[in-house]
Amino acid sequence: MKNVKRLLALVLALAMVLTLCACGPKEDKGNDKQEENNTTGDTIKVGAMFNITGGQASLDEPSYRGFKLYFDEVNKAGGINGRQIEVVSYDGKTDQTVCANNTSKLIDVDKVVAISGLSDSNYAFAAGNVAQQSGVPFVFSGATTPTLNDIGDQVFLTAFGDDICAYAAADYLTEELNITKVYMLVDQSMDFTTTLARCFQERLEKNGGEVVLTDNYMNKDPDFSAQIDRYLADNKGAEAIFLSSVPDDVGVITKQFRDRGVTDLMISGDGADTPLLYEVAGEAATGFLVSTHCSFENEDPAVQDFVKLYTETQGTAPENAFAALGYDAAHIIATAIEMCGDDVTPANVRDNLEAIQNLRLVTGTVSYSAGNHIPQKSATIITVADDGSFKFVKEIG
Amino acid sequence: MSASYFISQLVNGLRLGSVYAIVAVGYSIVYGILRLINFAHGDIMTIGVYVMLMLMTTIGMPLWAVVIVSVVVSVFAGVLIERLAYRPLRSANEEATLISSLAVSTLLQNLLQMIFSPQKRAFHLPEFFSVRHDIFGIQLSTMNIMTFVAVAVIVIALTFVVQKTKIGTAMRACSENLDAARLMGINPNKVIVFAFAVGSGLAALAGLMLAGEYKTIDPLMGFVPGLKAFCAAVVGGIGSLYGAVLGGLVIGVAEMLFAGLMPTSVTAYRDAFVFVVLILVLLVRPNGLLGQSEGGRS
C-alpha cells in the first residue's frame, strides 16, 4: 500500500510539472488550416520566428510587429504577384531549444517558403542550423554575429555584423571625443557580447586607443557591486565605459554605476536602445550612447515614412531600431518572393535573396552576394536625452 | 590592492551574505522540523517582491505599509503551499515531498511569468535608500546599513523565540523527534505552520533587500539566490539557526571576494566558485560548520 501511495505521489508531482509546460503563453498560430503545398495555394506562407516572451522580448516584440506590419501593407495593396502572404508565427520564448523546434515546425508542418526573426545570435544559431539542414532560407532580423554567415547558404542577415557596430563605437570615441583609455564590462555568456567586445578592442587599438581594464560577468547575475568597487578602486585612467551586454542588463548596470558616483561616459552596442534602459535607469541613463542600426530622427524619407506608418498602425512610435529591422527583413523576403514570379519555392526564394542588390531599406542599403550574406551598412550613434527618448548623434561608416 | 579596497569588497560580501542568511534561516527551520528542502522558498521571495511592486506602482502606498502587506501576503503564500502541497504528503517519504516542492517552485515561476510577463521590471525605492554614508572610511548605503541591522534583529528575535517561548520550545522538540513531540501533546501542524510562516516572511524581507540593491526584478529572480541560500544553509549545518546565518555570510563573502580579488578573466565564474566552496566545506565537515551529526531520523 505504501508503495502504491509513493508511486502515486510521484506520478502526481510529475503530472503537475508536465501540465505546466502547457501553461505558457498561447502561440499565435495565425491560421490553423494546413495547406499541402505553398507553391500551389492562393497564399504564400512566410514564417516568423521571434522571441515574443522572455529576455529577448524587448527586441523581438517590436521586430515582429514591424515584420507583420510590412506584410499587412503588402496584402492590403493586393499581395505579391496577386497572391496574399500569410505570416505564420511561433514564440521562441527566449529558449534555444524552443527556437529550433518551432523552426522545424514552420518548415515541416506549415511549409513556409522563408523564415525571419531573432535579434540575438545565440538563438539565431539554433534556428538557422535547422533551416540550413532543411533547405529553407532564414533571414535573421536583428542578429549580428559575423560567424552566422558560416552556417551556410540558407541564412541571411538584415543587420550589419557586430564588427561594424563595434567599429563605429570605437571610432566615435577616438575620433570625435579623443578618448583613448576605455574600460570594458563584458557578459561572458553570449556570443554576441563576446564578439562585440573583441571587435571593439581590435578597432580601439588600431585607432591608437587602449582597453585599460576588462571585467566580466554572467548574464542573469544582477549584482555588479564587486565590479563597480574594482572600477572605483583603480580604473587605470579609463575615460569611458564600454558595456558589452544584452539589453536586459544595460539599464541595471548603468543605474548601479551611476548610483555609486561614476560619471564617466558610457557606450554600448546595438540592442541597448530599448525603452527598458530609461525605465530601469531613469535619469542615470541620460547621455548614454548606443551604436545602433538607425535613428528615427534621420531626415531620410524612408525612415520618416516608416515611423509614420508604425505610429499610425501600432499606436506607438517605433520602440527601437529593431522595429525597423523586422520591417526591413519582411521587405527583403518580399522582394525575393516577387523576383520568383509564379514559382515560389524555398530554393527559388533563396536564389533570389542572394541576387538582391542595392535594396534601399529603413536601416540602410542591402546587397548580398554568393558567400557573403552580411550587408555592409552604416552604423548610427544615438544618445539618451533628458526625457528618455533617443536622439541622433552621428552616422558612421 | 589597498586595504580599503579589500574592505569595500568584504562589505559587499557581508551585504550579499546577509540576504543569503535571511533566506537560509527559512530553509533551515523548515528542514529542522520536516526534513524537507523547500525549493519553493526562493519563489516566495519573488512573490513578496512582486506584491511590493504592485502596491508601490498602482496604489502608491507608503513603503512601511508596503513591506508589512507584502510580508503578510508571503506568509499566507507559504502557509498555503504547506497546506496544499506538503501536508497531504506528510506520511509519504521525504523524496515525495522534495519533488512536490520542486513542482511548486516551477508552478510559481510559471504563474508569475503568466501574470507579470517574463520581462524585467524596474524596481525603484526612494532615493534615500541609495544615499551613501561614510562610516569610518567605509562607504555604506542606507540600504546596506538597514540590511545589517535587520539581520542582527532577526537573529536576536529568533533566538528569543526559539529559546524562551512555548512555540519555540515546541519547535525544538519537533526537530529533535517529531513523533515523541506529538506524544507529549504538541500539535506538530501548528509548529510546522509557524515555521513556514516565519520562513516566508523572512524571504519577503530578503527579496526587498535584493530588489532594492539591483533595481530590477523578474519572475525567476528568486531561484538562484534561493539555491545559494540553500547552499548557505547546508554549509552552516542545515537545521541550525546560527549555522544558517554563518553559512550565508561565508557564502556571500566567498562569492564577493572571489569576484573582487581574483583576476578579471575568471571572475565571471563566481557562481561556480560558490558551489566549489560548498563541496570543500562538506568534504571537511559533512554536517556543515555548525551542524551536529545525527545519523538521520527515522
XYZ file of C-alpha atoms in Angstrom:
695
model
C 0.000 0.000 0.000
C 2.742 2.380 0.968
C 4.476 1.692 -2.330
C 1.340 2.473 -4.276
C 0.917 5.754 -2.444
C 4.536 6.617 -3.018
C 4.209 5.913 -6.715
C 1.004 7.895 -6.915
C 2.633 10.906 -5.274
C 5.493 10.740 -7.749
C 3.164 10.467 -10.709
C 1.056 13.361 -9.455
C 4.113 15.519 -8.937
C 5.363 14.717 -12.427
C 1.939 15.361 -13.914
C 1.922 18.745 -12.222
C 5.270 19.664 -13.754
C 4.214 18.445 -17.167
C 0.917 20.329 -17.211
C 2.921 23.466 -16.581
C 4.515 23.111 -19.957
C 1.084 23.684 -21.408
C 0.557 26.796 -19.311
C 2.865 29.053 -21.300
C 1.513 31.950 -23.350
C -0.639 30.818 -26.246
C 1.143 30.672 -29.531
C -0.077 32.939 -32.241
C -0.912 30.322 -34.808
C -2.056 32.742 -37.461
C -4.165 30.254 -39.304
C -4.906 26.648 -38.474
C -5.789 25.258 -41.831
C -2.892 23.364 -43.302
C -2.205 23.602 -46.935
C -0.378 20.788 -48.553
C 1.981 22.903 -50.557
C 2.746 26.558 -50.775
C 3.573 26.606 -54.414
C 0.026 25.712 -55.413
C -2.118 27.557 -52.845
C -3.512 31.037 -53.214
C -1.498 32.316 -50.290
C 2.226 32.174 -49.718
C 3.286 31.250 -46.194
C 6.155 33.048 -44.524
C 7.447 32.010 -41.106
C 8.013 34.434 -38.238
C 10.268 33.053 -35.519
C 10.605 35.728 -32.831
C 11.148 35.590 -29.072
C 7.889 37.289 -28.141
C 8.380 36.465 -24.455
C 11.469 36.198 -22.278
C 14.646 38.221 -22.056
C 14.726 38.973 -25.791
C 11.173 40.300 -25.929
C 12.165 43.956 -25.742
C 13.917 43.494 -29.116
C 11.944 40.743 -30.806
C 8.484 42.036 -29.997
C 8.931 45.343 -31.892
C 10.713 43.401 -34.633
C 7.758 41.078 -35.010
C 5.363 43.988 -35.139
C 7.439 45.622 -37.875
C 7.648 42.327 -39.772
C 3.897 41.732 -39.597
C 3.217 45.358 -40.480
C 5.116 45.105 -43.752
C 3.144 42.075 -44.941
C -0.146 43.600 -43.754
C 0.597 46.547 -46.015
C 1.596 44.250 -48.877
C -1.643 42.285 -48.519
C -3.711 45.469 -48.402
C -2.079 46.550 -51.660
C -3.064 43.279 -53.348
C -0.273 40.930 -52.304
C 2.779 39.847 -54.248
C 2.169 38.880 -57.869
C -1.517 38.707 -56.980
C -1.074 36.310 -54.065
C -1.631 37.101 -50.384
C 1.086 36.483 -47.817
C 0.254 34.580 -44.670
C 2.597 35.136 -41.731
C 2.809 32.055 -39.507
C 4.302 32.964 -36.150
C 5.605 30.996 -33.182
C 7.081 32.287 -29.953
C 10.686 31.218 -29.356
C 10.318 32.087 -25.636
C 13.986 33.149 -25.488
C 14.913 29.482 -25.411
C 17.267 27.945 -27.962
C 15.511 24.578 -27.960
C 12.096 26.152 -28.481
C 13.506 28.288 -31.310
C 14.960 25.234 -33.051
C 11.814 23.133 -32.574
C 9.483 25.839 -33.790
C 11.680 26.423 -36.826
C 11.280 22.730 -37.680
C 7.554 23.115 -37.179
C 7.407 26.082 -39.554
C 9.255 24.077 -42.175
C 7.691 20.621 -41.751
C 4.141 21.417 -40.699
C 3.427 24.873 -42.060
C 5.632 24.506 -45.154
C 6.743 28.124 -45.249
C 8.930 29.368 -48.122
C 11.138 31.546 -45.940
C 11.549 32.371 -42.250
C 12.613 35.517 -40.471
C 13.215 36.637 -36.922
C 15.622 36.650 -33.953
C 17.657 39.553 -32.679
C 20.280 37.588 -30.827
C 22.870 35.290 -32.323
C 22.583 32.523 -29.714
C 19.016 31.853 -30.840
C 19.849 32.590 -34.461
C 22.476 29.825 -34.480
C 19.989 27.337 -33.045
C 17.222 28.171 -35.526
C 19.493 28.880 -38.503
C 21.117 25.453 -38.426
C 17.700 23.805 -38.597
C 16.719 25.933 -41.597
C 20.052 25.229 -43.289
C 19.578 21.460 -42.999
C 16.045 21.678 -44.350
C 16.981 23.946 -47.241
C 14.668 26.808 -46.297
C 16.079 30.354 -46.253
C 16.205 32.156 -42.892
C 16.615 35.940 -42.857
C 17.742 36.972 -39.347
C 16.034 40.223 -38.470
C 18.460 41.549 -35.896
C 21.231 39.035 -35.117
C 24.671 40.428 -35.894
C 27.449 37.908 -35.185
C 29.608 37.712 -38.347
C 30.113 33.948 -37.962
C 26.381 33.416 -38.556
C 27.387 33.581 -42.224
C 29.236 30.275 -41.739
C 26.006 28.369 -41.059
C 25.625 28.074 -44.817
C 23.953 29.382 -47.936
C 20.421 29.471 -46.488
C 20.922 32.203 -43.906
C 20.915 35.965 -44.473
C 21.402 38.906 -42.138
C 19.261 42.040 -42.224
C 21.547 43.905 -39.850
C 25.218 44.740 -40.161
C 27.760 42.470 -38.493
C 28.936 43.188 -34.948
C 32.247 44.351 -36.323
C 30.637 47.394 -37.961
C 28.672 48.240 -34.827
C 31.726 47.893 -32.569
C 33.995 49.764 -35.023
C 31.554 52.675 -35.077
C 31.579 52.859 -31.275
C 35.385 52.761 -31.181
C 35.706 55.310 -33.992
C 33.303 57.675 -32.318
C 35.240 57.551 -29.038
C 38.685 58.010 -30.545
C 37.929 60.371 -33.419
C 35.066 62.515 -32.157
C 35.740 62.591 -28.426
C 39.517 61.976 -28.380
C 39.072 59.275 -25.773
C 41.751 56.580 -25.822
C 41.501 54.787 -22.479
C 38.429 52.626 -22.124
C 37.094 50.203 -19.510
C 35.074 47.231 -20.807
C 32.442 45.230 -18.930
C 31.623 42.064 -20.837
C 28.883 39.463 -20.488
C 30.822 36.218 -20.963
C 27.757 34.063 -21.539
C 26.716 35.274 -25.006
C 28.308 35.014 -28.457
C 27.021 38.479 -29.290
C 28.602 40.226 -26.333
C 31.982 38.495 -26.531
C 32.240 39.173 -30.286
C 31.223 42.792 -29.846
C 33.862 43.264 -27.147
C 36.584 41.642 -29.249
C 35.778 43.771 -32.316
C 35.623 46.933 -30.207
C 39.012 46.265 -28.656
C 40.561 45.488 -32.060
C 39.394 48.761 -33.557
C 40.202 50.835 -30.497
C 43.782 49.546 -30.516
C 44.061 50.158 -34.253
C 42.940 53.751 -33.658
C 45.705 54.186 -31.082
C 43.477 53.639 -28.079
C 43.689 51.071 -25.328
C 41.349 48.948 -23.231
C 42.888 49.611 -19.820
C 40.731 47.178 -17.850
C 38.249 44.454 -18.762
C 35.849 42.989 -16.241
C 33.387 40.167 -16.797
C 30.071 38.895 -15.574
C 27.475 36.322 -16.496
C 24.047 37.141 -17.859
C 21.318 36.868 -15.190
C 23.583 37.908 -12.334
C 22.224 41.307 -11.319
C 24.894 42.038 -8.700
C 27.623 44.332 -10.049
C 28.918 45.643 -6.729
C 32.222 43.742 -6.998
C 32.896 45.083 -10.499
C 31.944 48.637 -9.506
C 34.238 48.586 -6.485
C 37.070 47.303 -8.643
C 36.440 50.171 -11.053
C 36.243 52.738 -8.272
C 39.409 51.470 -6.605
C 41.531 51.770 -9.751
C 40.058 52.337 -13.179
C 43.572 52.746 -14.664
C 42.717 56.129 -16.109
C 39.682 54.997 -18.102
C 37.745 57.894 -19.607
C 34.818 55.886 -20.934
C 32.977 52.645 -20.186
C 32.064 50.232 -22.961
C 29.274 47.835 -21.954
C 29.095 44.634 -23.955
C 25.775 43.436 -22.587
C 22.379 42.182 -23.626
C 19.596 44.793 -23.428
C 18.164 43.500 -20.141
C 21.360 44.259 -18.264
C 22.316 47.653 -19.662
C 19.850 49.641 -17.544
C 20.747 47.753 -14.367
C 24.478 48.255 -14.866
C 24.102 51.937 -15.738
C 21.936 52.585 -12.702
C 24.286 50.777 -10.341
C 27.398 52.562 -11.686
C 25.751 55.999 -11.586
C 24.404 55.413 -8.068
C 27.964 54.823 -6.929
C 29.030 58.152 -8.336
C 30.660 57.020 -11.591
C 30.133 59.859 -14.074
C 32.303 58.620 -16.949
C 30.837 58.370 -20.413
C 29.076 55.056 -21.090
C 28.548 53.488 -24.504
C 27.112 50.185 -25.690
C 26.318 48.265 -28.850
C 23.062 47.732 -30.717
C 20.190 46.367 -28.666
C 20.855 48.657 -25.710
C 18.454 51.122 -27.324
C 15.282 49.732 -25.746
C 12.764 51.595 -23.554
C 13.948 49.329 -20.737
C 17.160 51.375 -20.460
C 15.407 54.552 -19.365
C 12.705 52.697 -17.466
C 15.236 50.972 -15.225
C 17.994 53.565 -15.010
C 15.848 56.710 -15.201
C 17.862 59.911 -15.177
C 21.027 57.871 -14.733
C 20.648 56.852 -18.391
C 20.882 60.423 -19.672
C 23.811 60.818 -22.032
C 24.223 57.065 -22.522
C 25.496 56.369 -26.057
C 24.407 53.470 -28.255
C 25.920 52.377 -31.552
C 22.949 51.008 -33.458
C 21.183 50.414 -36.771
C 19.342 53.681 -37.355
C 17.922 56.763 -35.719
C 14.284 57.606 -36.151
C 15.277 61.264 -36.221
C 17.041 60.688 -39.509
C 15.501 63.010 -42.142
C 15.629 60.267 -44.798
C 12.071 59.829 -46.192
C 12.374 56.025 -45.969
C 12.886 56.399 -42.214
C 10.212 59.050 -41.721
C 7.604 57.112 -43.728
C 8.264 54.048 -41.608
C 7.969 55.997 -38.350
C 4.669 57.485 -39.524
C 3.244 54.134 -40.646
C 4.334 52.315 -37.481
C 2.980 55.033 -35.217
C -0.372 55.068 -37.001
C -0.861 51.311 -37.053
C 0.742 50.234 -33.763
C -0.414 53.136 -31.624
C 3.152 53.848 -30.529
C 6.299 55.219 -32.102
C 8.833 52.508 -33.030
C 10.277 51.279 -29.718
C 13.762 50.887 -31.112
C 15.774 50.130 -34.232
C 14.639 46.514 -34.083
C 11.139 47.503 -35.153
C 12.684 48.853 -38.341
C 14.858 45.743 -38.744
C 11.793 43.483 -38.590
C 10.123 45.647 -41.195
C 13.232 45.514 -43.364
C 13.556 41.732 -43.040
C 9.998 41.439 -44.365
C 10.895 43.818 -47.185
C 13.889 41.652 -48.132
C 11.817 38.449 -48.170
C 9.000 40.130 -50.120
C 11.487 41.364 -52.711
C 12.875 37.871 -53.203
C 9.379 36.349 -53.429
C 8.416 38.928 -56.028
C 11.502 38.069 -58.081
C 10.417 34.406 -58.066
C 7.354 35.186 -60.169
C 4.858 32.320 -60.030
C 7.265 29.639 -58.941
C 7.652 30.401 -55.224
C 9.670 27.632 -53.586
C 12.191 27.856 -50.765
C 15.023 27.149 -53.219
C 13.923 29.893 -55.607
C 13.453 32.376 -52.780
C 16.971 31.609 -51.583
C 18.476 32.136 -55.023
C 16.672 35.427 -55.426
C 17.671 36.588 -51.931
C 21.270 36.145 -52.962
C 20.599 38.207 -56.101
C 19.342 41.249 -54.150
C 21.387 44.329 -54.989
C 21.195 47.851 -53.554
C 17.807 47.367 -51.915
C 17.014 50.612 -50.107
C 15.613 49.908 -46.630
C 14.794 51.840 -43.473
C 18.044 50.768 -41.807
C 20.264 51.277 -44.854
C 21.023 49.681 -48.200
C 21.368 45.927 -48.564
C 23.281 43.900 -51.151
C 24.018 40.196 -50.909
C 26.485 38.121 -52.897
C 27.269 34.412 -53.086
C 29.283 33.585 -49.976
C 28.570 36.850 -48.164
C 25.119 37.291 -46.706
C 26.026 40.091 -44.310
C 25.076 43.552 -45.603
C 27.599 46.359 -45.413
C 25.557 49.086 -43.724
C 26.379 52.204 -41.795
C 26.029 52.418 -38.032
C 24.411 55.288 -36.158
C 25.375 56.674 -32.781
C 22.404 57.772 -30.693
C 22.135 59.058 -27.139
C 19.525 59.150 -24.367
C 18.004 62.623 -23.971
C 16.688 64.119 -20.721
C 13.158 62.907 -21.412
C 14.306 59.340 -22.081
C 13.981 59.471 -25.865
C 16.850 58.560 -28.182
C 18.497 61.431 -30.062
C 20.565 61.174 -33.214
C 24.270 61.934 -32.726
C 26.195 60.799 -35.784
C 26.104 58.317 -38.641
C 29.383 56.437 -39.044
C 30.648 54.396 -41.987
C 45.496 46.112 -3.575
C 44.761 48.540 -0.817
C 43.110 47.734 2.492
C 40.156 49.972 1.718
C 39.514 48.056 -1.493
C 39.559 44.785 0.396
C 37.194 46.195 2.991
C 34.788 47.507 0.354
C 34.583 44.046 -1.240
C 34.216 42.498 2.202
C 31.284 44.812 2.862
C 29.741 43.785 -0.468
C 30.134 40.171 0.595
C 28.634 40.729 4.029
C 25.716 42.592 2.470
C 25.009 39.793 -0.019
C 25.696 37.197 2.669
C 23.171 38.830 4.982
C 20.475 38.368 2.370
C 21.504 34.726 1.868
C 21.472 34.313 5.643
C 17.902 35.564 5.974
C 16.715 33.201 3.231
C 18.816 30.339 4.618
C 17.171 30.681 8.035
C 13.850 29.902 6.347
C 15.291 26.786 4.700
C 16.861 25.695 7.914
C 13.932 25.935 10.314
C 11.635 24.111 7.905
C 14.256 21.426 7.336
C 14.894 21.114 11.047
C 11.316 20.067 11.682
C 10.184 18.353 8.477
C 13.466 17.200 6.914
C 12.082 18.928 3.827
C 14.154 21.020 1.431
C 11.569 23.540 0.340
C 12.658 24.524 -3.173
C 9.728 26.922 -3.462
C 11.292 29.102 -0.785
C 13.146 31.324 -3.261
C 9.958 31.821 -5.245
C 8.079 33.006 -2.182
C 10.696 35.738 -2.049
C 9.780 36.651 -5.649
C 6.085 36.748 -4.747
C 6.856 39.151 -1.920
C 8.795 41.438 -4.246
C 6.056 41.496 -6.878
C 3.475 42.313 -4.226
C 5.679 45.251 -3.204
C 5.994 46.415 -6.813
C 2.256 46.242 -7.367
C 1.452 48.114 -4.169
C 4.028 50.810 -4.851
C 3.222 51.420 -8.513
C -0.551 51.006 -8.547
C -1.735 52.181 -5.143
C 1.254 54.279 -4.148
C 1.243 53.102 -0.535
C 4.000 54.307 1.794
C 6.936 51.938 1.946
C 6.456 50.734 5.527
C 2.873 49.685 4.745
C 4.032 48.055 1.518
C 6.577 45.976 3.413
C 4.043 44.887 6.036
C 1.402 43.888 3.468
C 3.966 42.071 1.350
C 5.292 40.122 4.347
C 1.728 39.181 5.289
C 0.934 38.016 1.743
C 4.147 35.977 1.618
C 3.351 34.380 4.975
C -0.055 33.386 3.642
C 1.505 32.052 0.440
C 3.988 29.986 2.425
C 1.333 28.578 4.746
C -0.992 27.856 1.847
C 1.720 25.969 -0.014
C 2.415 23.916 3.095
C -1.280 23.107 3.464
C -1.861 22.186 -0.196
C 1.382 20.671 -1.388
C 3.243 19.316 1.643
C 0.785 18.370 4.365
C -1.085 15.805 2.227
C 2.291 14.138 1.641
C 3.282 14.166 5.306
C 3.017 10.398 5.640
C 4.834 9.779 2.362
C 8.616 9.558 2.258
C 10.909 12.555 2.102
C 11.602 12.245 -1.624
C 7.925 12.723 -2.499
C 7.743 16.000 -0.596
C 11.003 17.109 -2.183
C 9.592 16.562 -5.649
C 6.380 18.258 -4.630
C 8.381 21.317 -3.580
C 10.173 21.356 -6.955
C 6.792 21.240 -8.650
C 5.513 24.110 -6.531
C 8.606 26.118 -7.436
C 8.044 25.577 -11.167
C 4.345 26.319 -10.768
C 5.027 29.619 -9.018
C 7.649 30.668 -11.572
C 5.287 29.981 -14.451
C 2.386 31.628 -12.687
C 4.417 34.779 -12.094
C 5.539 34.775 -15.731
C 1.949 34.480 -16.886
C 0.664 37.238 -14.635
C 3.523 39.723 -14.878
C 5.241 38.646 -18.160
C 8.812 37.373 -18.099
C 10.154 40.883 -18.751
C 12.387 42.505 -16.200
C 10.644 45.311 -14.349
C 12.192 48.382 -12.823
C 12.016 48.393 -9.023
C 12.651 51.815 -7.565
C 12.930 52.546 -3.890
C 13.072 56.158 -2.701
C 16.440 57.841 -3.348
C 17.003 57.836 0.431
C 17.953 54.136 0.308
C 20.795 54.561 -2.178
C 22.400 57.535 -0.402
C 25.875 56.552 0.687
C 27.257 57.291 4.118
C 30.877 57.417 5.115
C 31.322 55.321 8.239
C 34.949 55.071 9.413
C 36.055 55.410 5.813
C 33.727 52.670 4.562
C 31.073 53.640 2.049
C 27.684 52.200 3.008
C 24.292 52.917 1.513
C 21.255 53.332 3.738
C 20.038 50.005 2.333
C 23.301 48.280 3.363
C 23.019 49.568 6.908
C 19.390 48.525 7.149
C 20.282 45.063 5.847
C 22.945 44.579 8.531
C 20.647 45.869 11.257
C 17.797 43.669 10.018
C 19.950 40.531 10.154
C 21.051 41.306 13.691
C 17.470 41.978 14.817
C 16.188 38.829 13.131
C 18.841 36.642 14.742
C 18.203 38.074 18.199
C 14.418 37.836 17.812
C 14.577 34.251 16.544
C 16.942 33.237 19.331
C 14.479 34.635 21.832
C 11.533 32.885 20.195
C 13.298 29.541 19.937
C 14.770 29.596 23.440
C 12.162 31.372 25.547
C 8.693 30.933 24.110
C 6.319 27.999 24.186
C 6.160 27.696 20.406
C 9.972 27.841 20.263
C 10.259 25.017 22.753
C 7.741 23.068 20.689
C 9.835 23.741 17.571
C 12.959 22.421 19.241
C 11.066 19.382 20.447
C 9.688 18.700 16.970
C 13.093 18.983 15.365
C 14.530 16.539 17.912
C 11.837 13.965 17.402
C 8.517 14.666 15.718
C 6.757 11.533 16.975
C 7.881 11.915 20.549
C 6.818 15.581 20.476
C 3.387 14.537 19.290
C 3.131 12.015 22.136
C 3.955 14.825 24.561
C 0.872 16.702 23.415
C 2.466 19.072 20.916
C 0.429 19.692 17.774
C 3.037 19.350 15.040
C 0.839 21.025 12.442
C 0.827 24.230 14.465
C 4.599 24.161 14.756
C 5.050 23.449 11.066
C 2.708 26.246 10.031
C 4.643 28.573 12.326
C 7.945 27.538 10.744
C 6.620 28.137 7.227
C 5.144 31.492 8.259
C 8.421 32.723 9.748
C 10.475 31.474 6.812
C 8.156 33.035 4.219
C 8.002 36.382 5.979
C 11.794 36.481 6.152
C 12.008 35.561 2.466
C 9.881 38.591 1.557
C 12.221 40.851 3.547
C 15.239 39.327 1.802
C 13.517 39.974 -1.525
C 13.162 43.645 -0.660
C 16.891 43.832 0.093
C 17.859 42.166 -3.188
C 15.451 44.144 -5.359
C 16.384 47.429 -3.674
C 20.026 46.748 -4.453
C 19.560 45.583 -8.063
C 16.764 47.991 -9.096
C 15.135 45.339 -11.294
C 13.035 42.269 -10.650
C 11.875 39.353 -12.785
C 9.794 36.237 -12.132
C 12.871 33.998 -11.893
C 14.902 36.290 -9.638
C 14.346 34.161 -6.525
C 15.667 30.923 -7.912
C 19.452 31.400 -7.965
C 19.652 33.343 -4.678
C 17.364 30.659 -3.239
C 19.739 27.969 -4.413
C 22.726 29.789 -2.954
C 20.872 30.344 0.300
C 20.185 26.620 0.377
C 23.936 26.065 -0.073
C 24.459 28.503 2.772
C 22.114 26.524 5.000
C 23.993 23.326 4.140
C 27.419 24.909 4.634
C 26.365 26.223 8.022
C 24.747 22.951 9.019
C 21.174 22.608 7.930
C 18.685 22.708 10.774
C 20.832 25.085 12.812
C 19.742 28.716 13.148
C 23.206 30.178 13.716
C 24.583 27.793 11.136
C 22.287 29.280 8.503
C 23.422 32.800 9.332
C 27.091 31.840 9.416
C 26.708 29.854 6.178
C 25.027 32.802 4.479
C 27.832 35.142 5.436
C 30.528 32.636 4.429
C 28.935 32.072 1.004
C 28.309 35.793 0.413
C 31.820 36.848 1.411
C 33.423 33.998 -0.551
C 31.460 34.963 -3.656
C 32.297 38.654 -3.459
C 35.950 38.228 -2.548
C 36.296 35.843 -5.468
C 34.653 38.372 -7.777
C 36.645 41.265 -6.360
C 40.112 39.849 -5.793
C 40.663 37.241 -8.499
C 41.916 38.223 -11.963
C 39.039 39.542 -14.060
C 39.388 36.696 -16.549
C 37.894 34.228 -14.072
C 35.537 36.434 -12.062
C 32.569 35.669 -14.298
C 32.550 32.152 -12.867
C 31.725 33.183 -9.329
C 28.566 31.091 -9.146
C 30.632 28.009 -9.861
C 33.015 29.077 -7.101
C 30.142 29.178 -4.587
C 29.396 25.537 -5.277
C 33.076 24.644 -5.015
C 33.069 26.218 -1.553
C 30.042 24.111 -0.700
C 31.788 20.913 -1.762
C 35.001 21.797 0.077
C 33.187 22.578 3.317
C 31.191 19.355 3.107
C 34.345 17.323 2.456
C 35.882 18.615 5.669
C 32.707 18.865 7.745
C 29.968 16.661 6.271
C 27.357 18.114 8.641
C 28.234 21.706 7.897
C 30.129 24.210 10.008
C 27.773 24.188 12.986
C 25.791 21.037 12.242
C 25.543 18.125 14.616
C 25.875 14.603 13.431
C 22.612 12.855 13.980
C 22.605 9.864 11.706
C 19.259 10.631 10.118
C 15.863 10.422 11.716
C 13.538 7.550 11.139
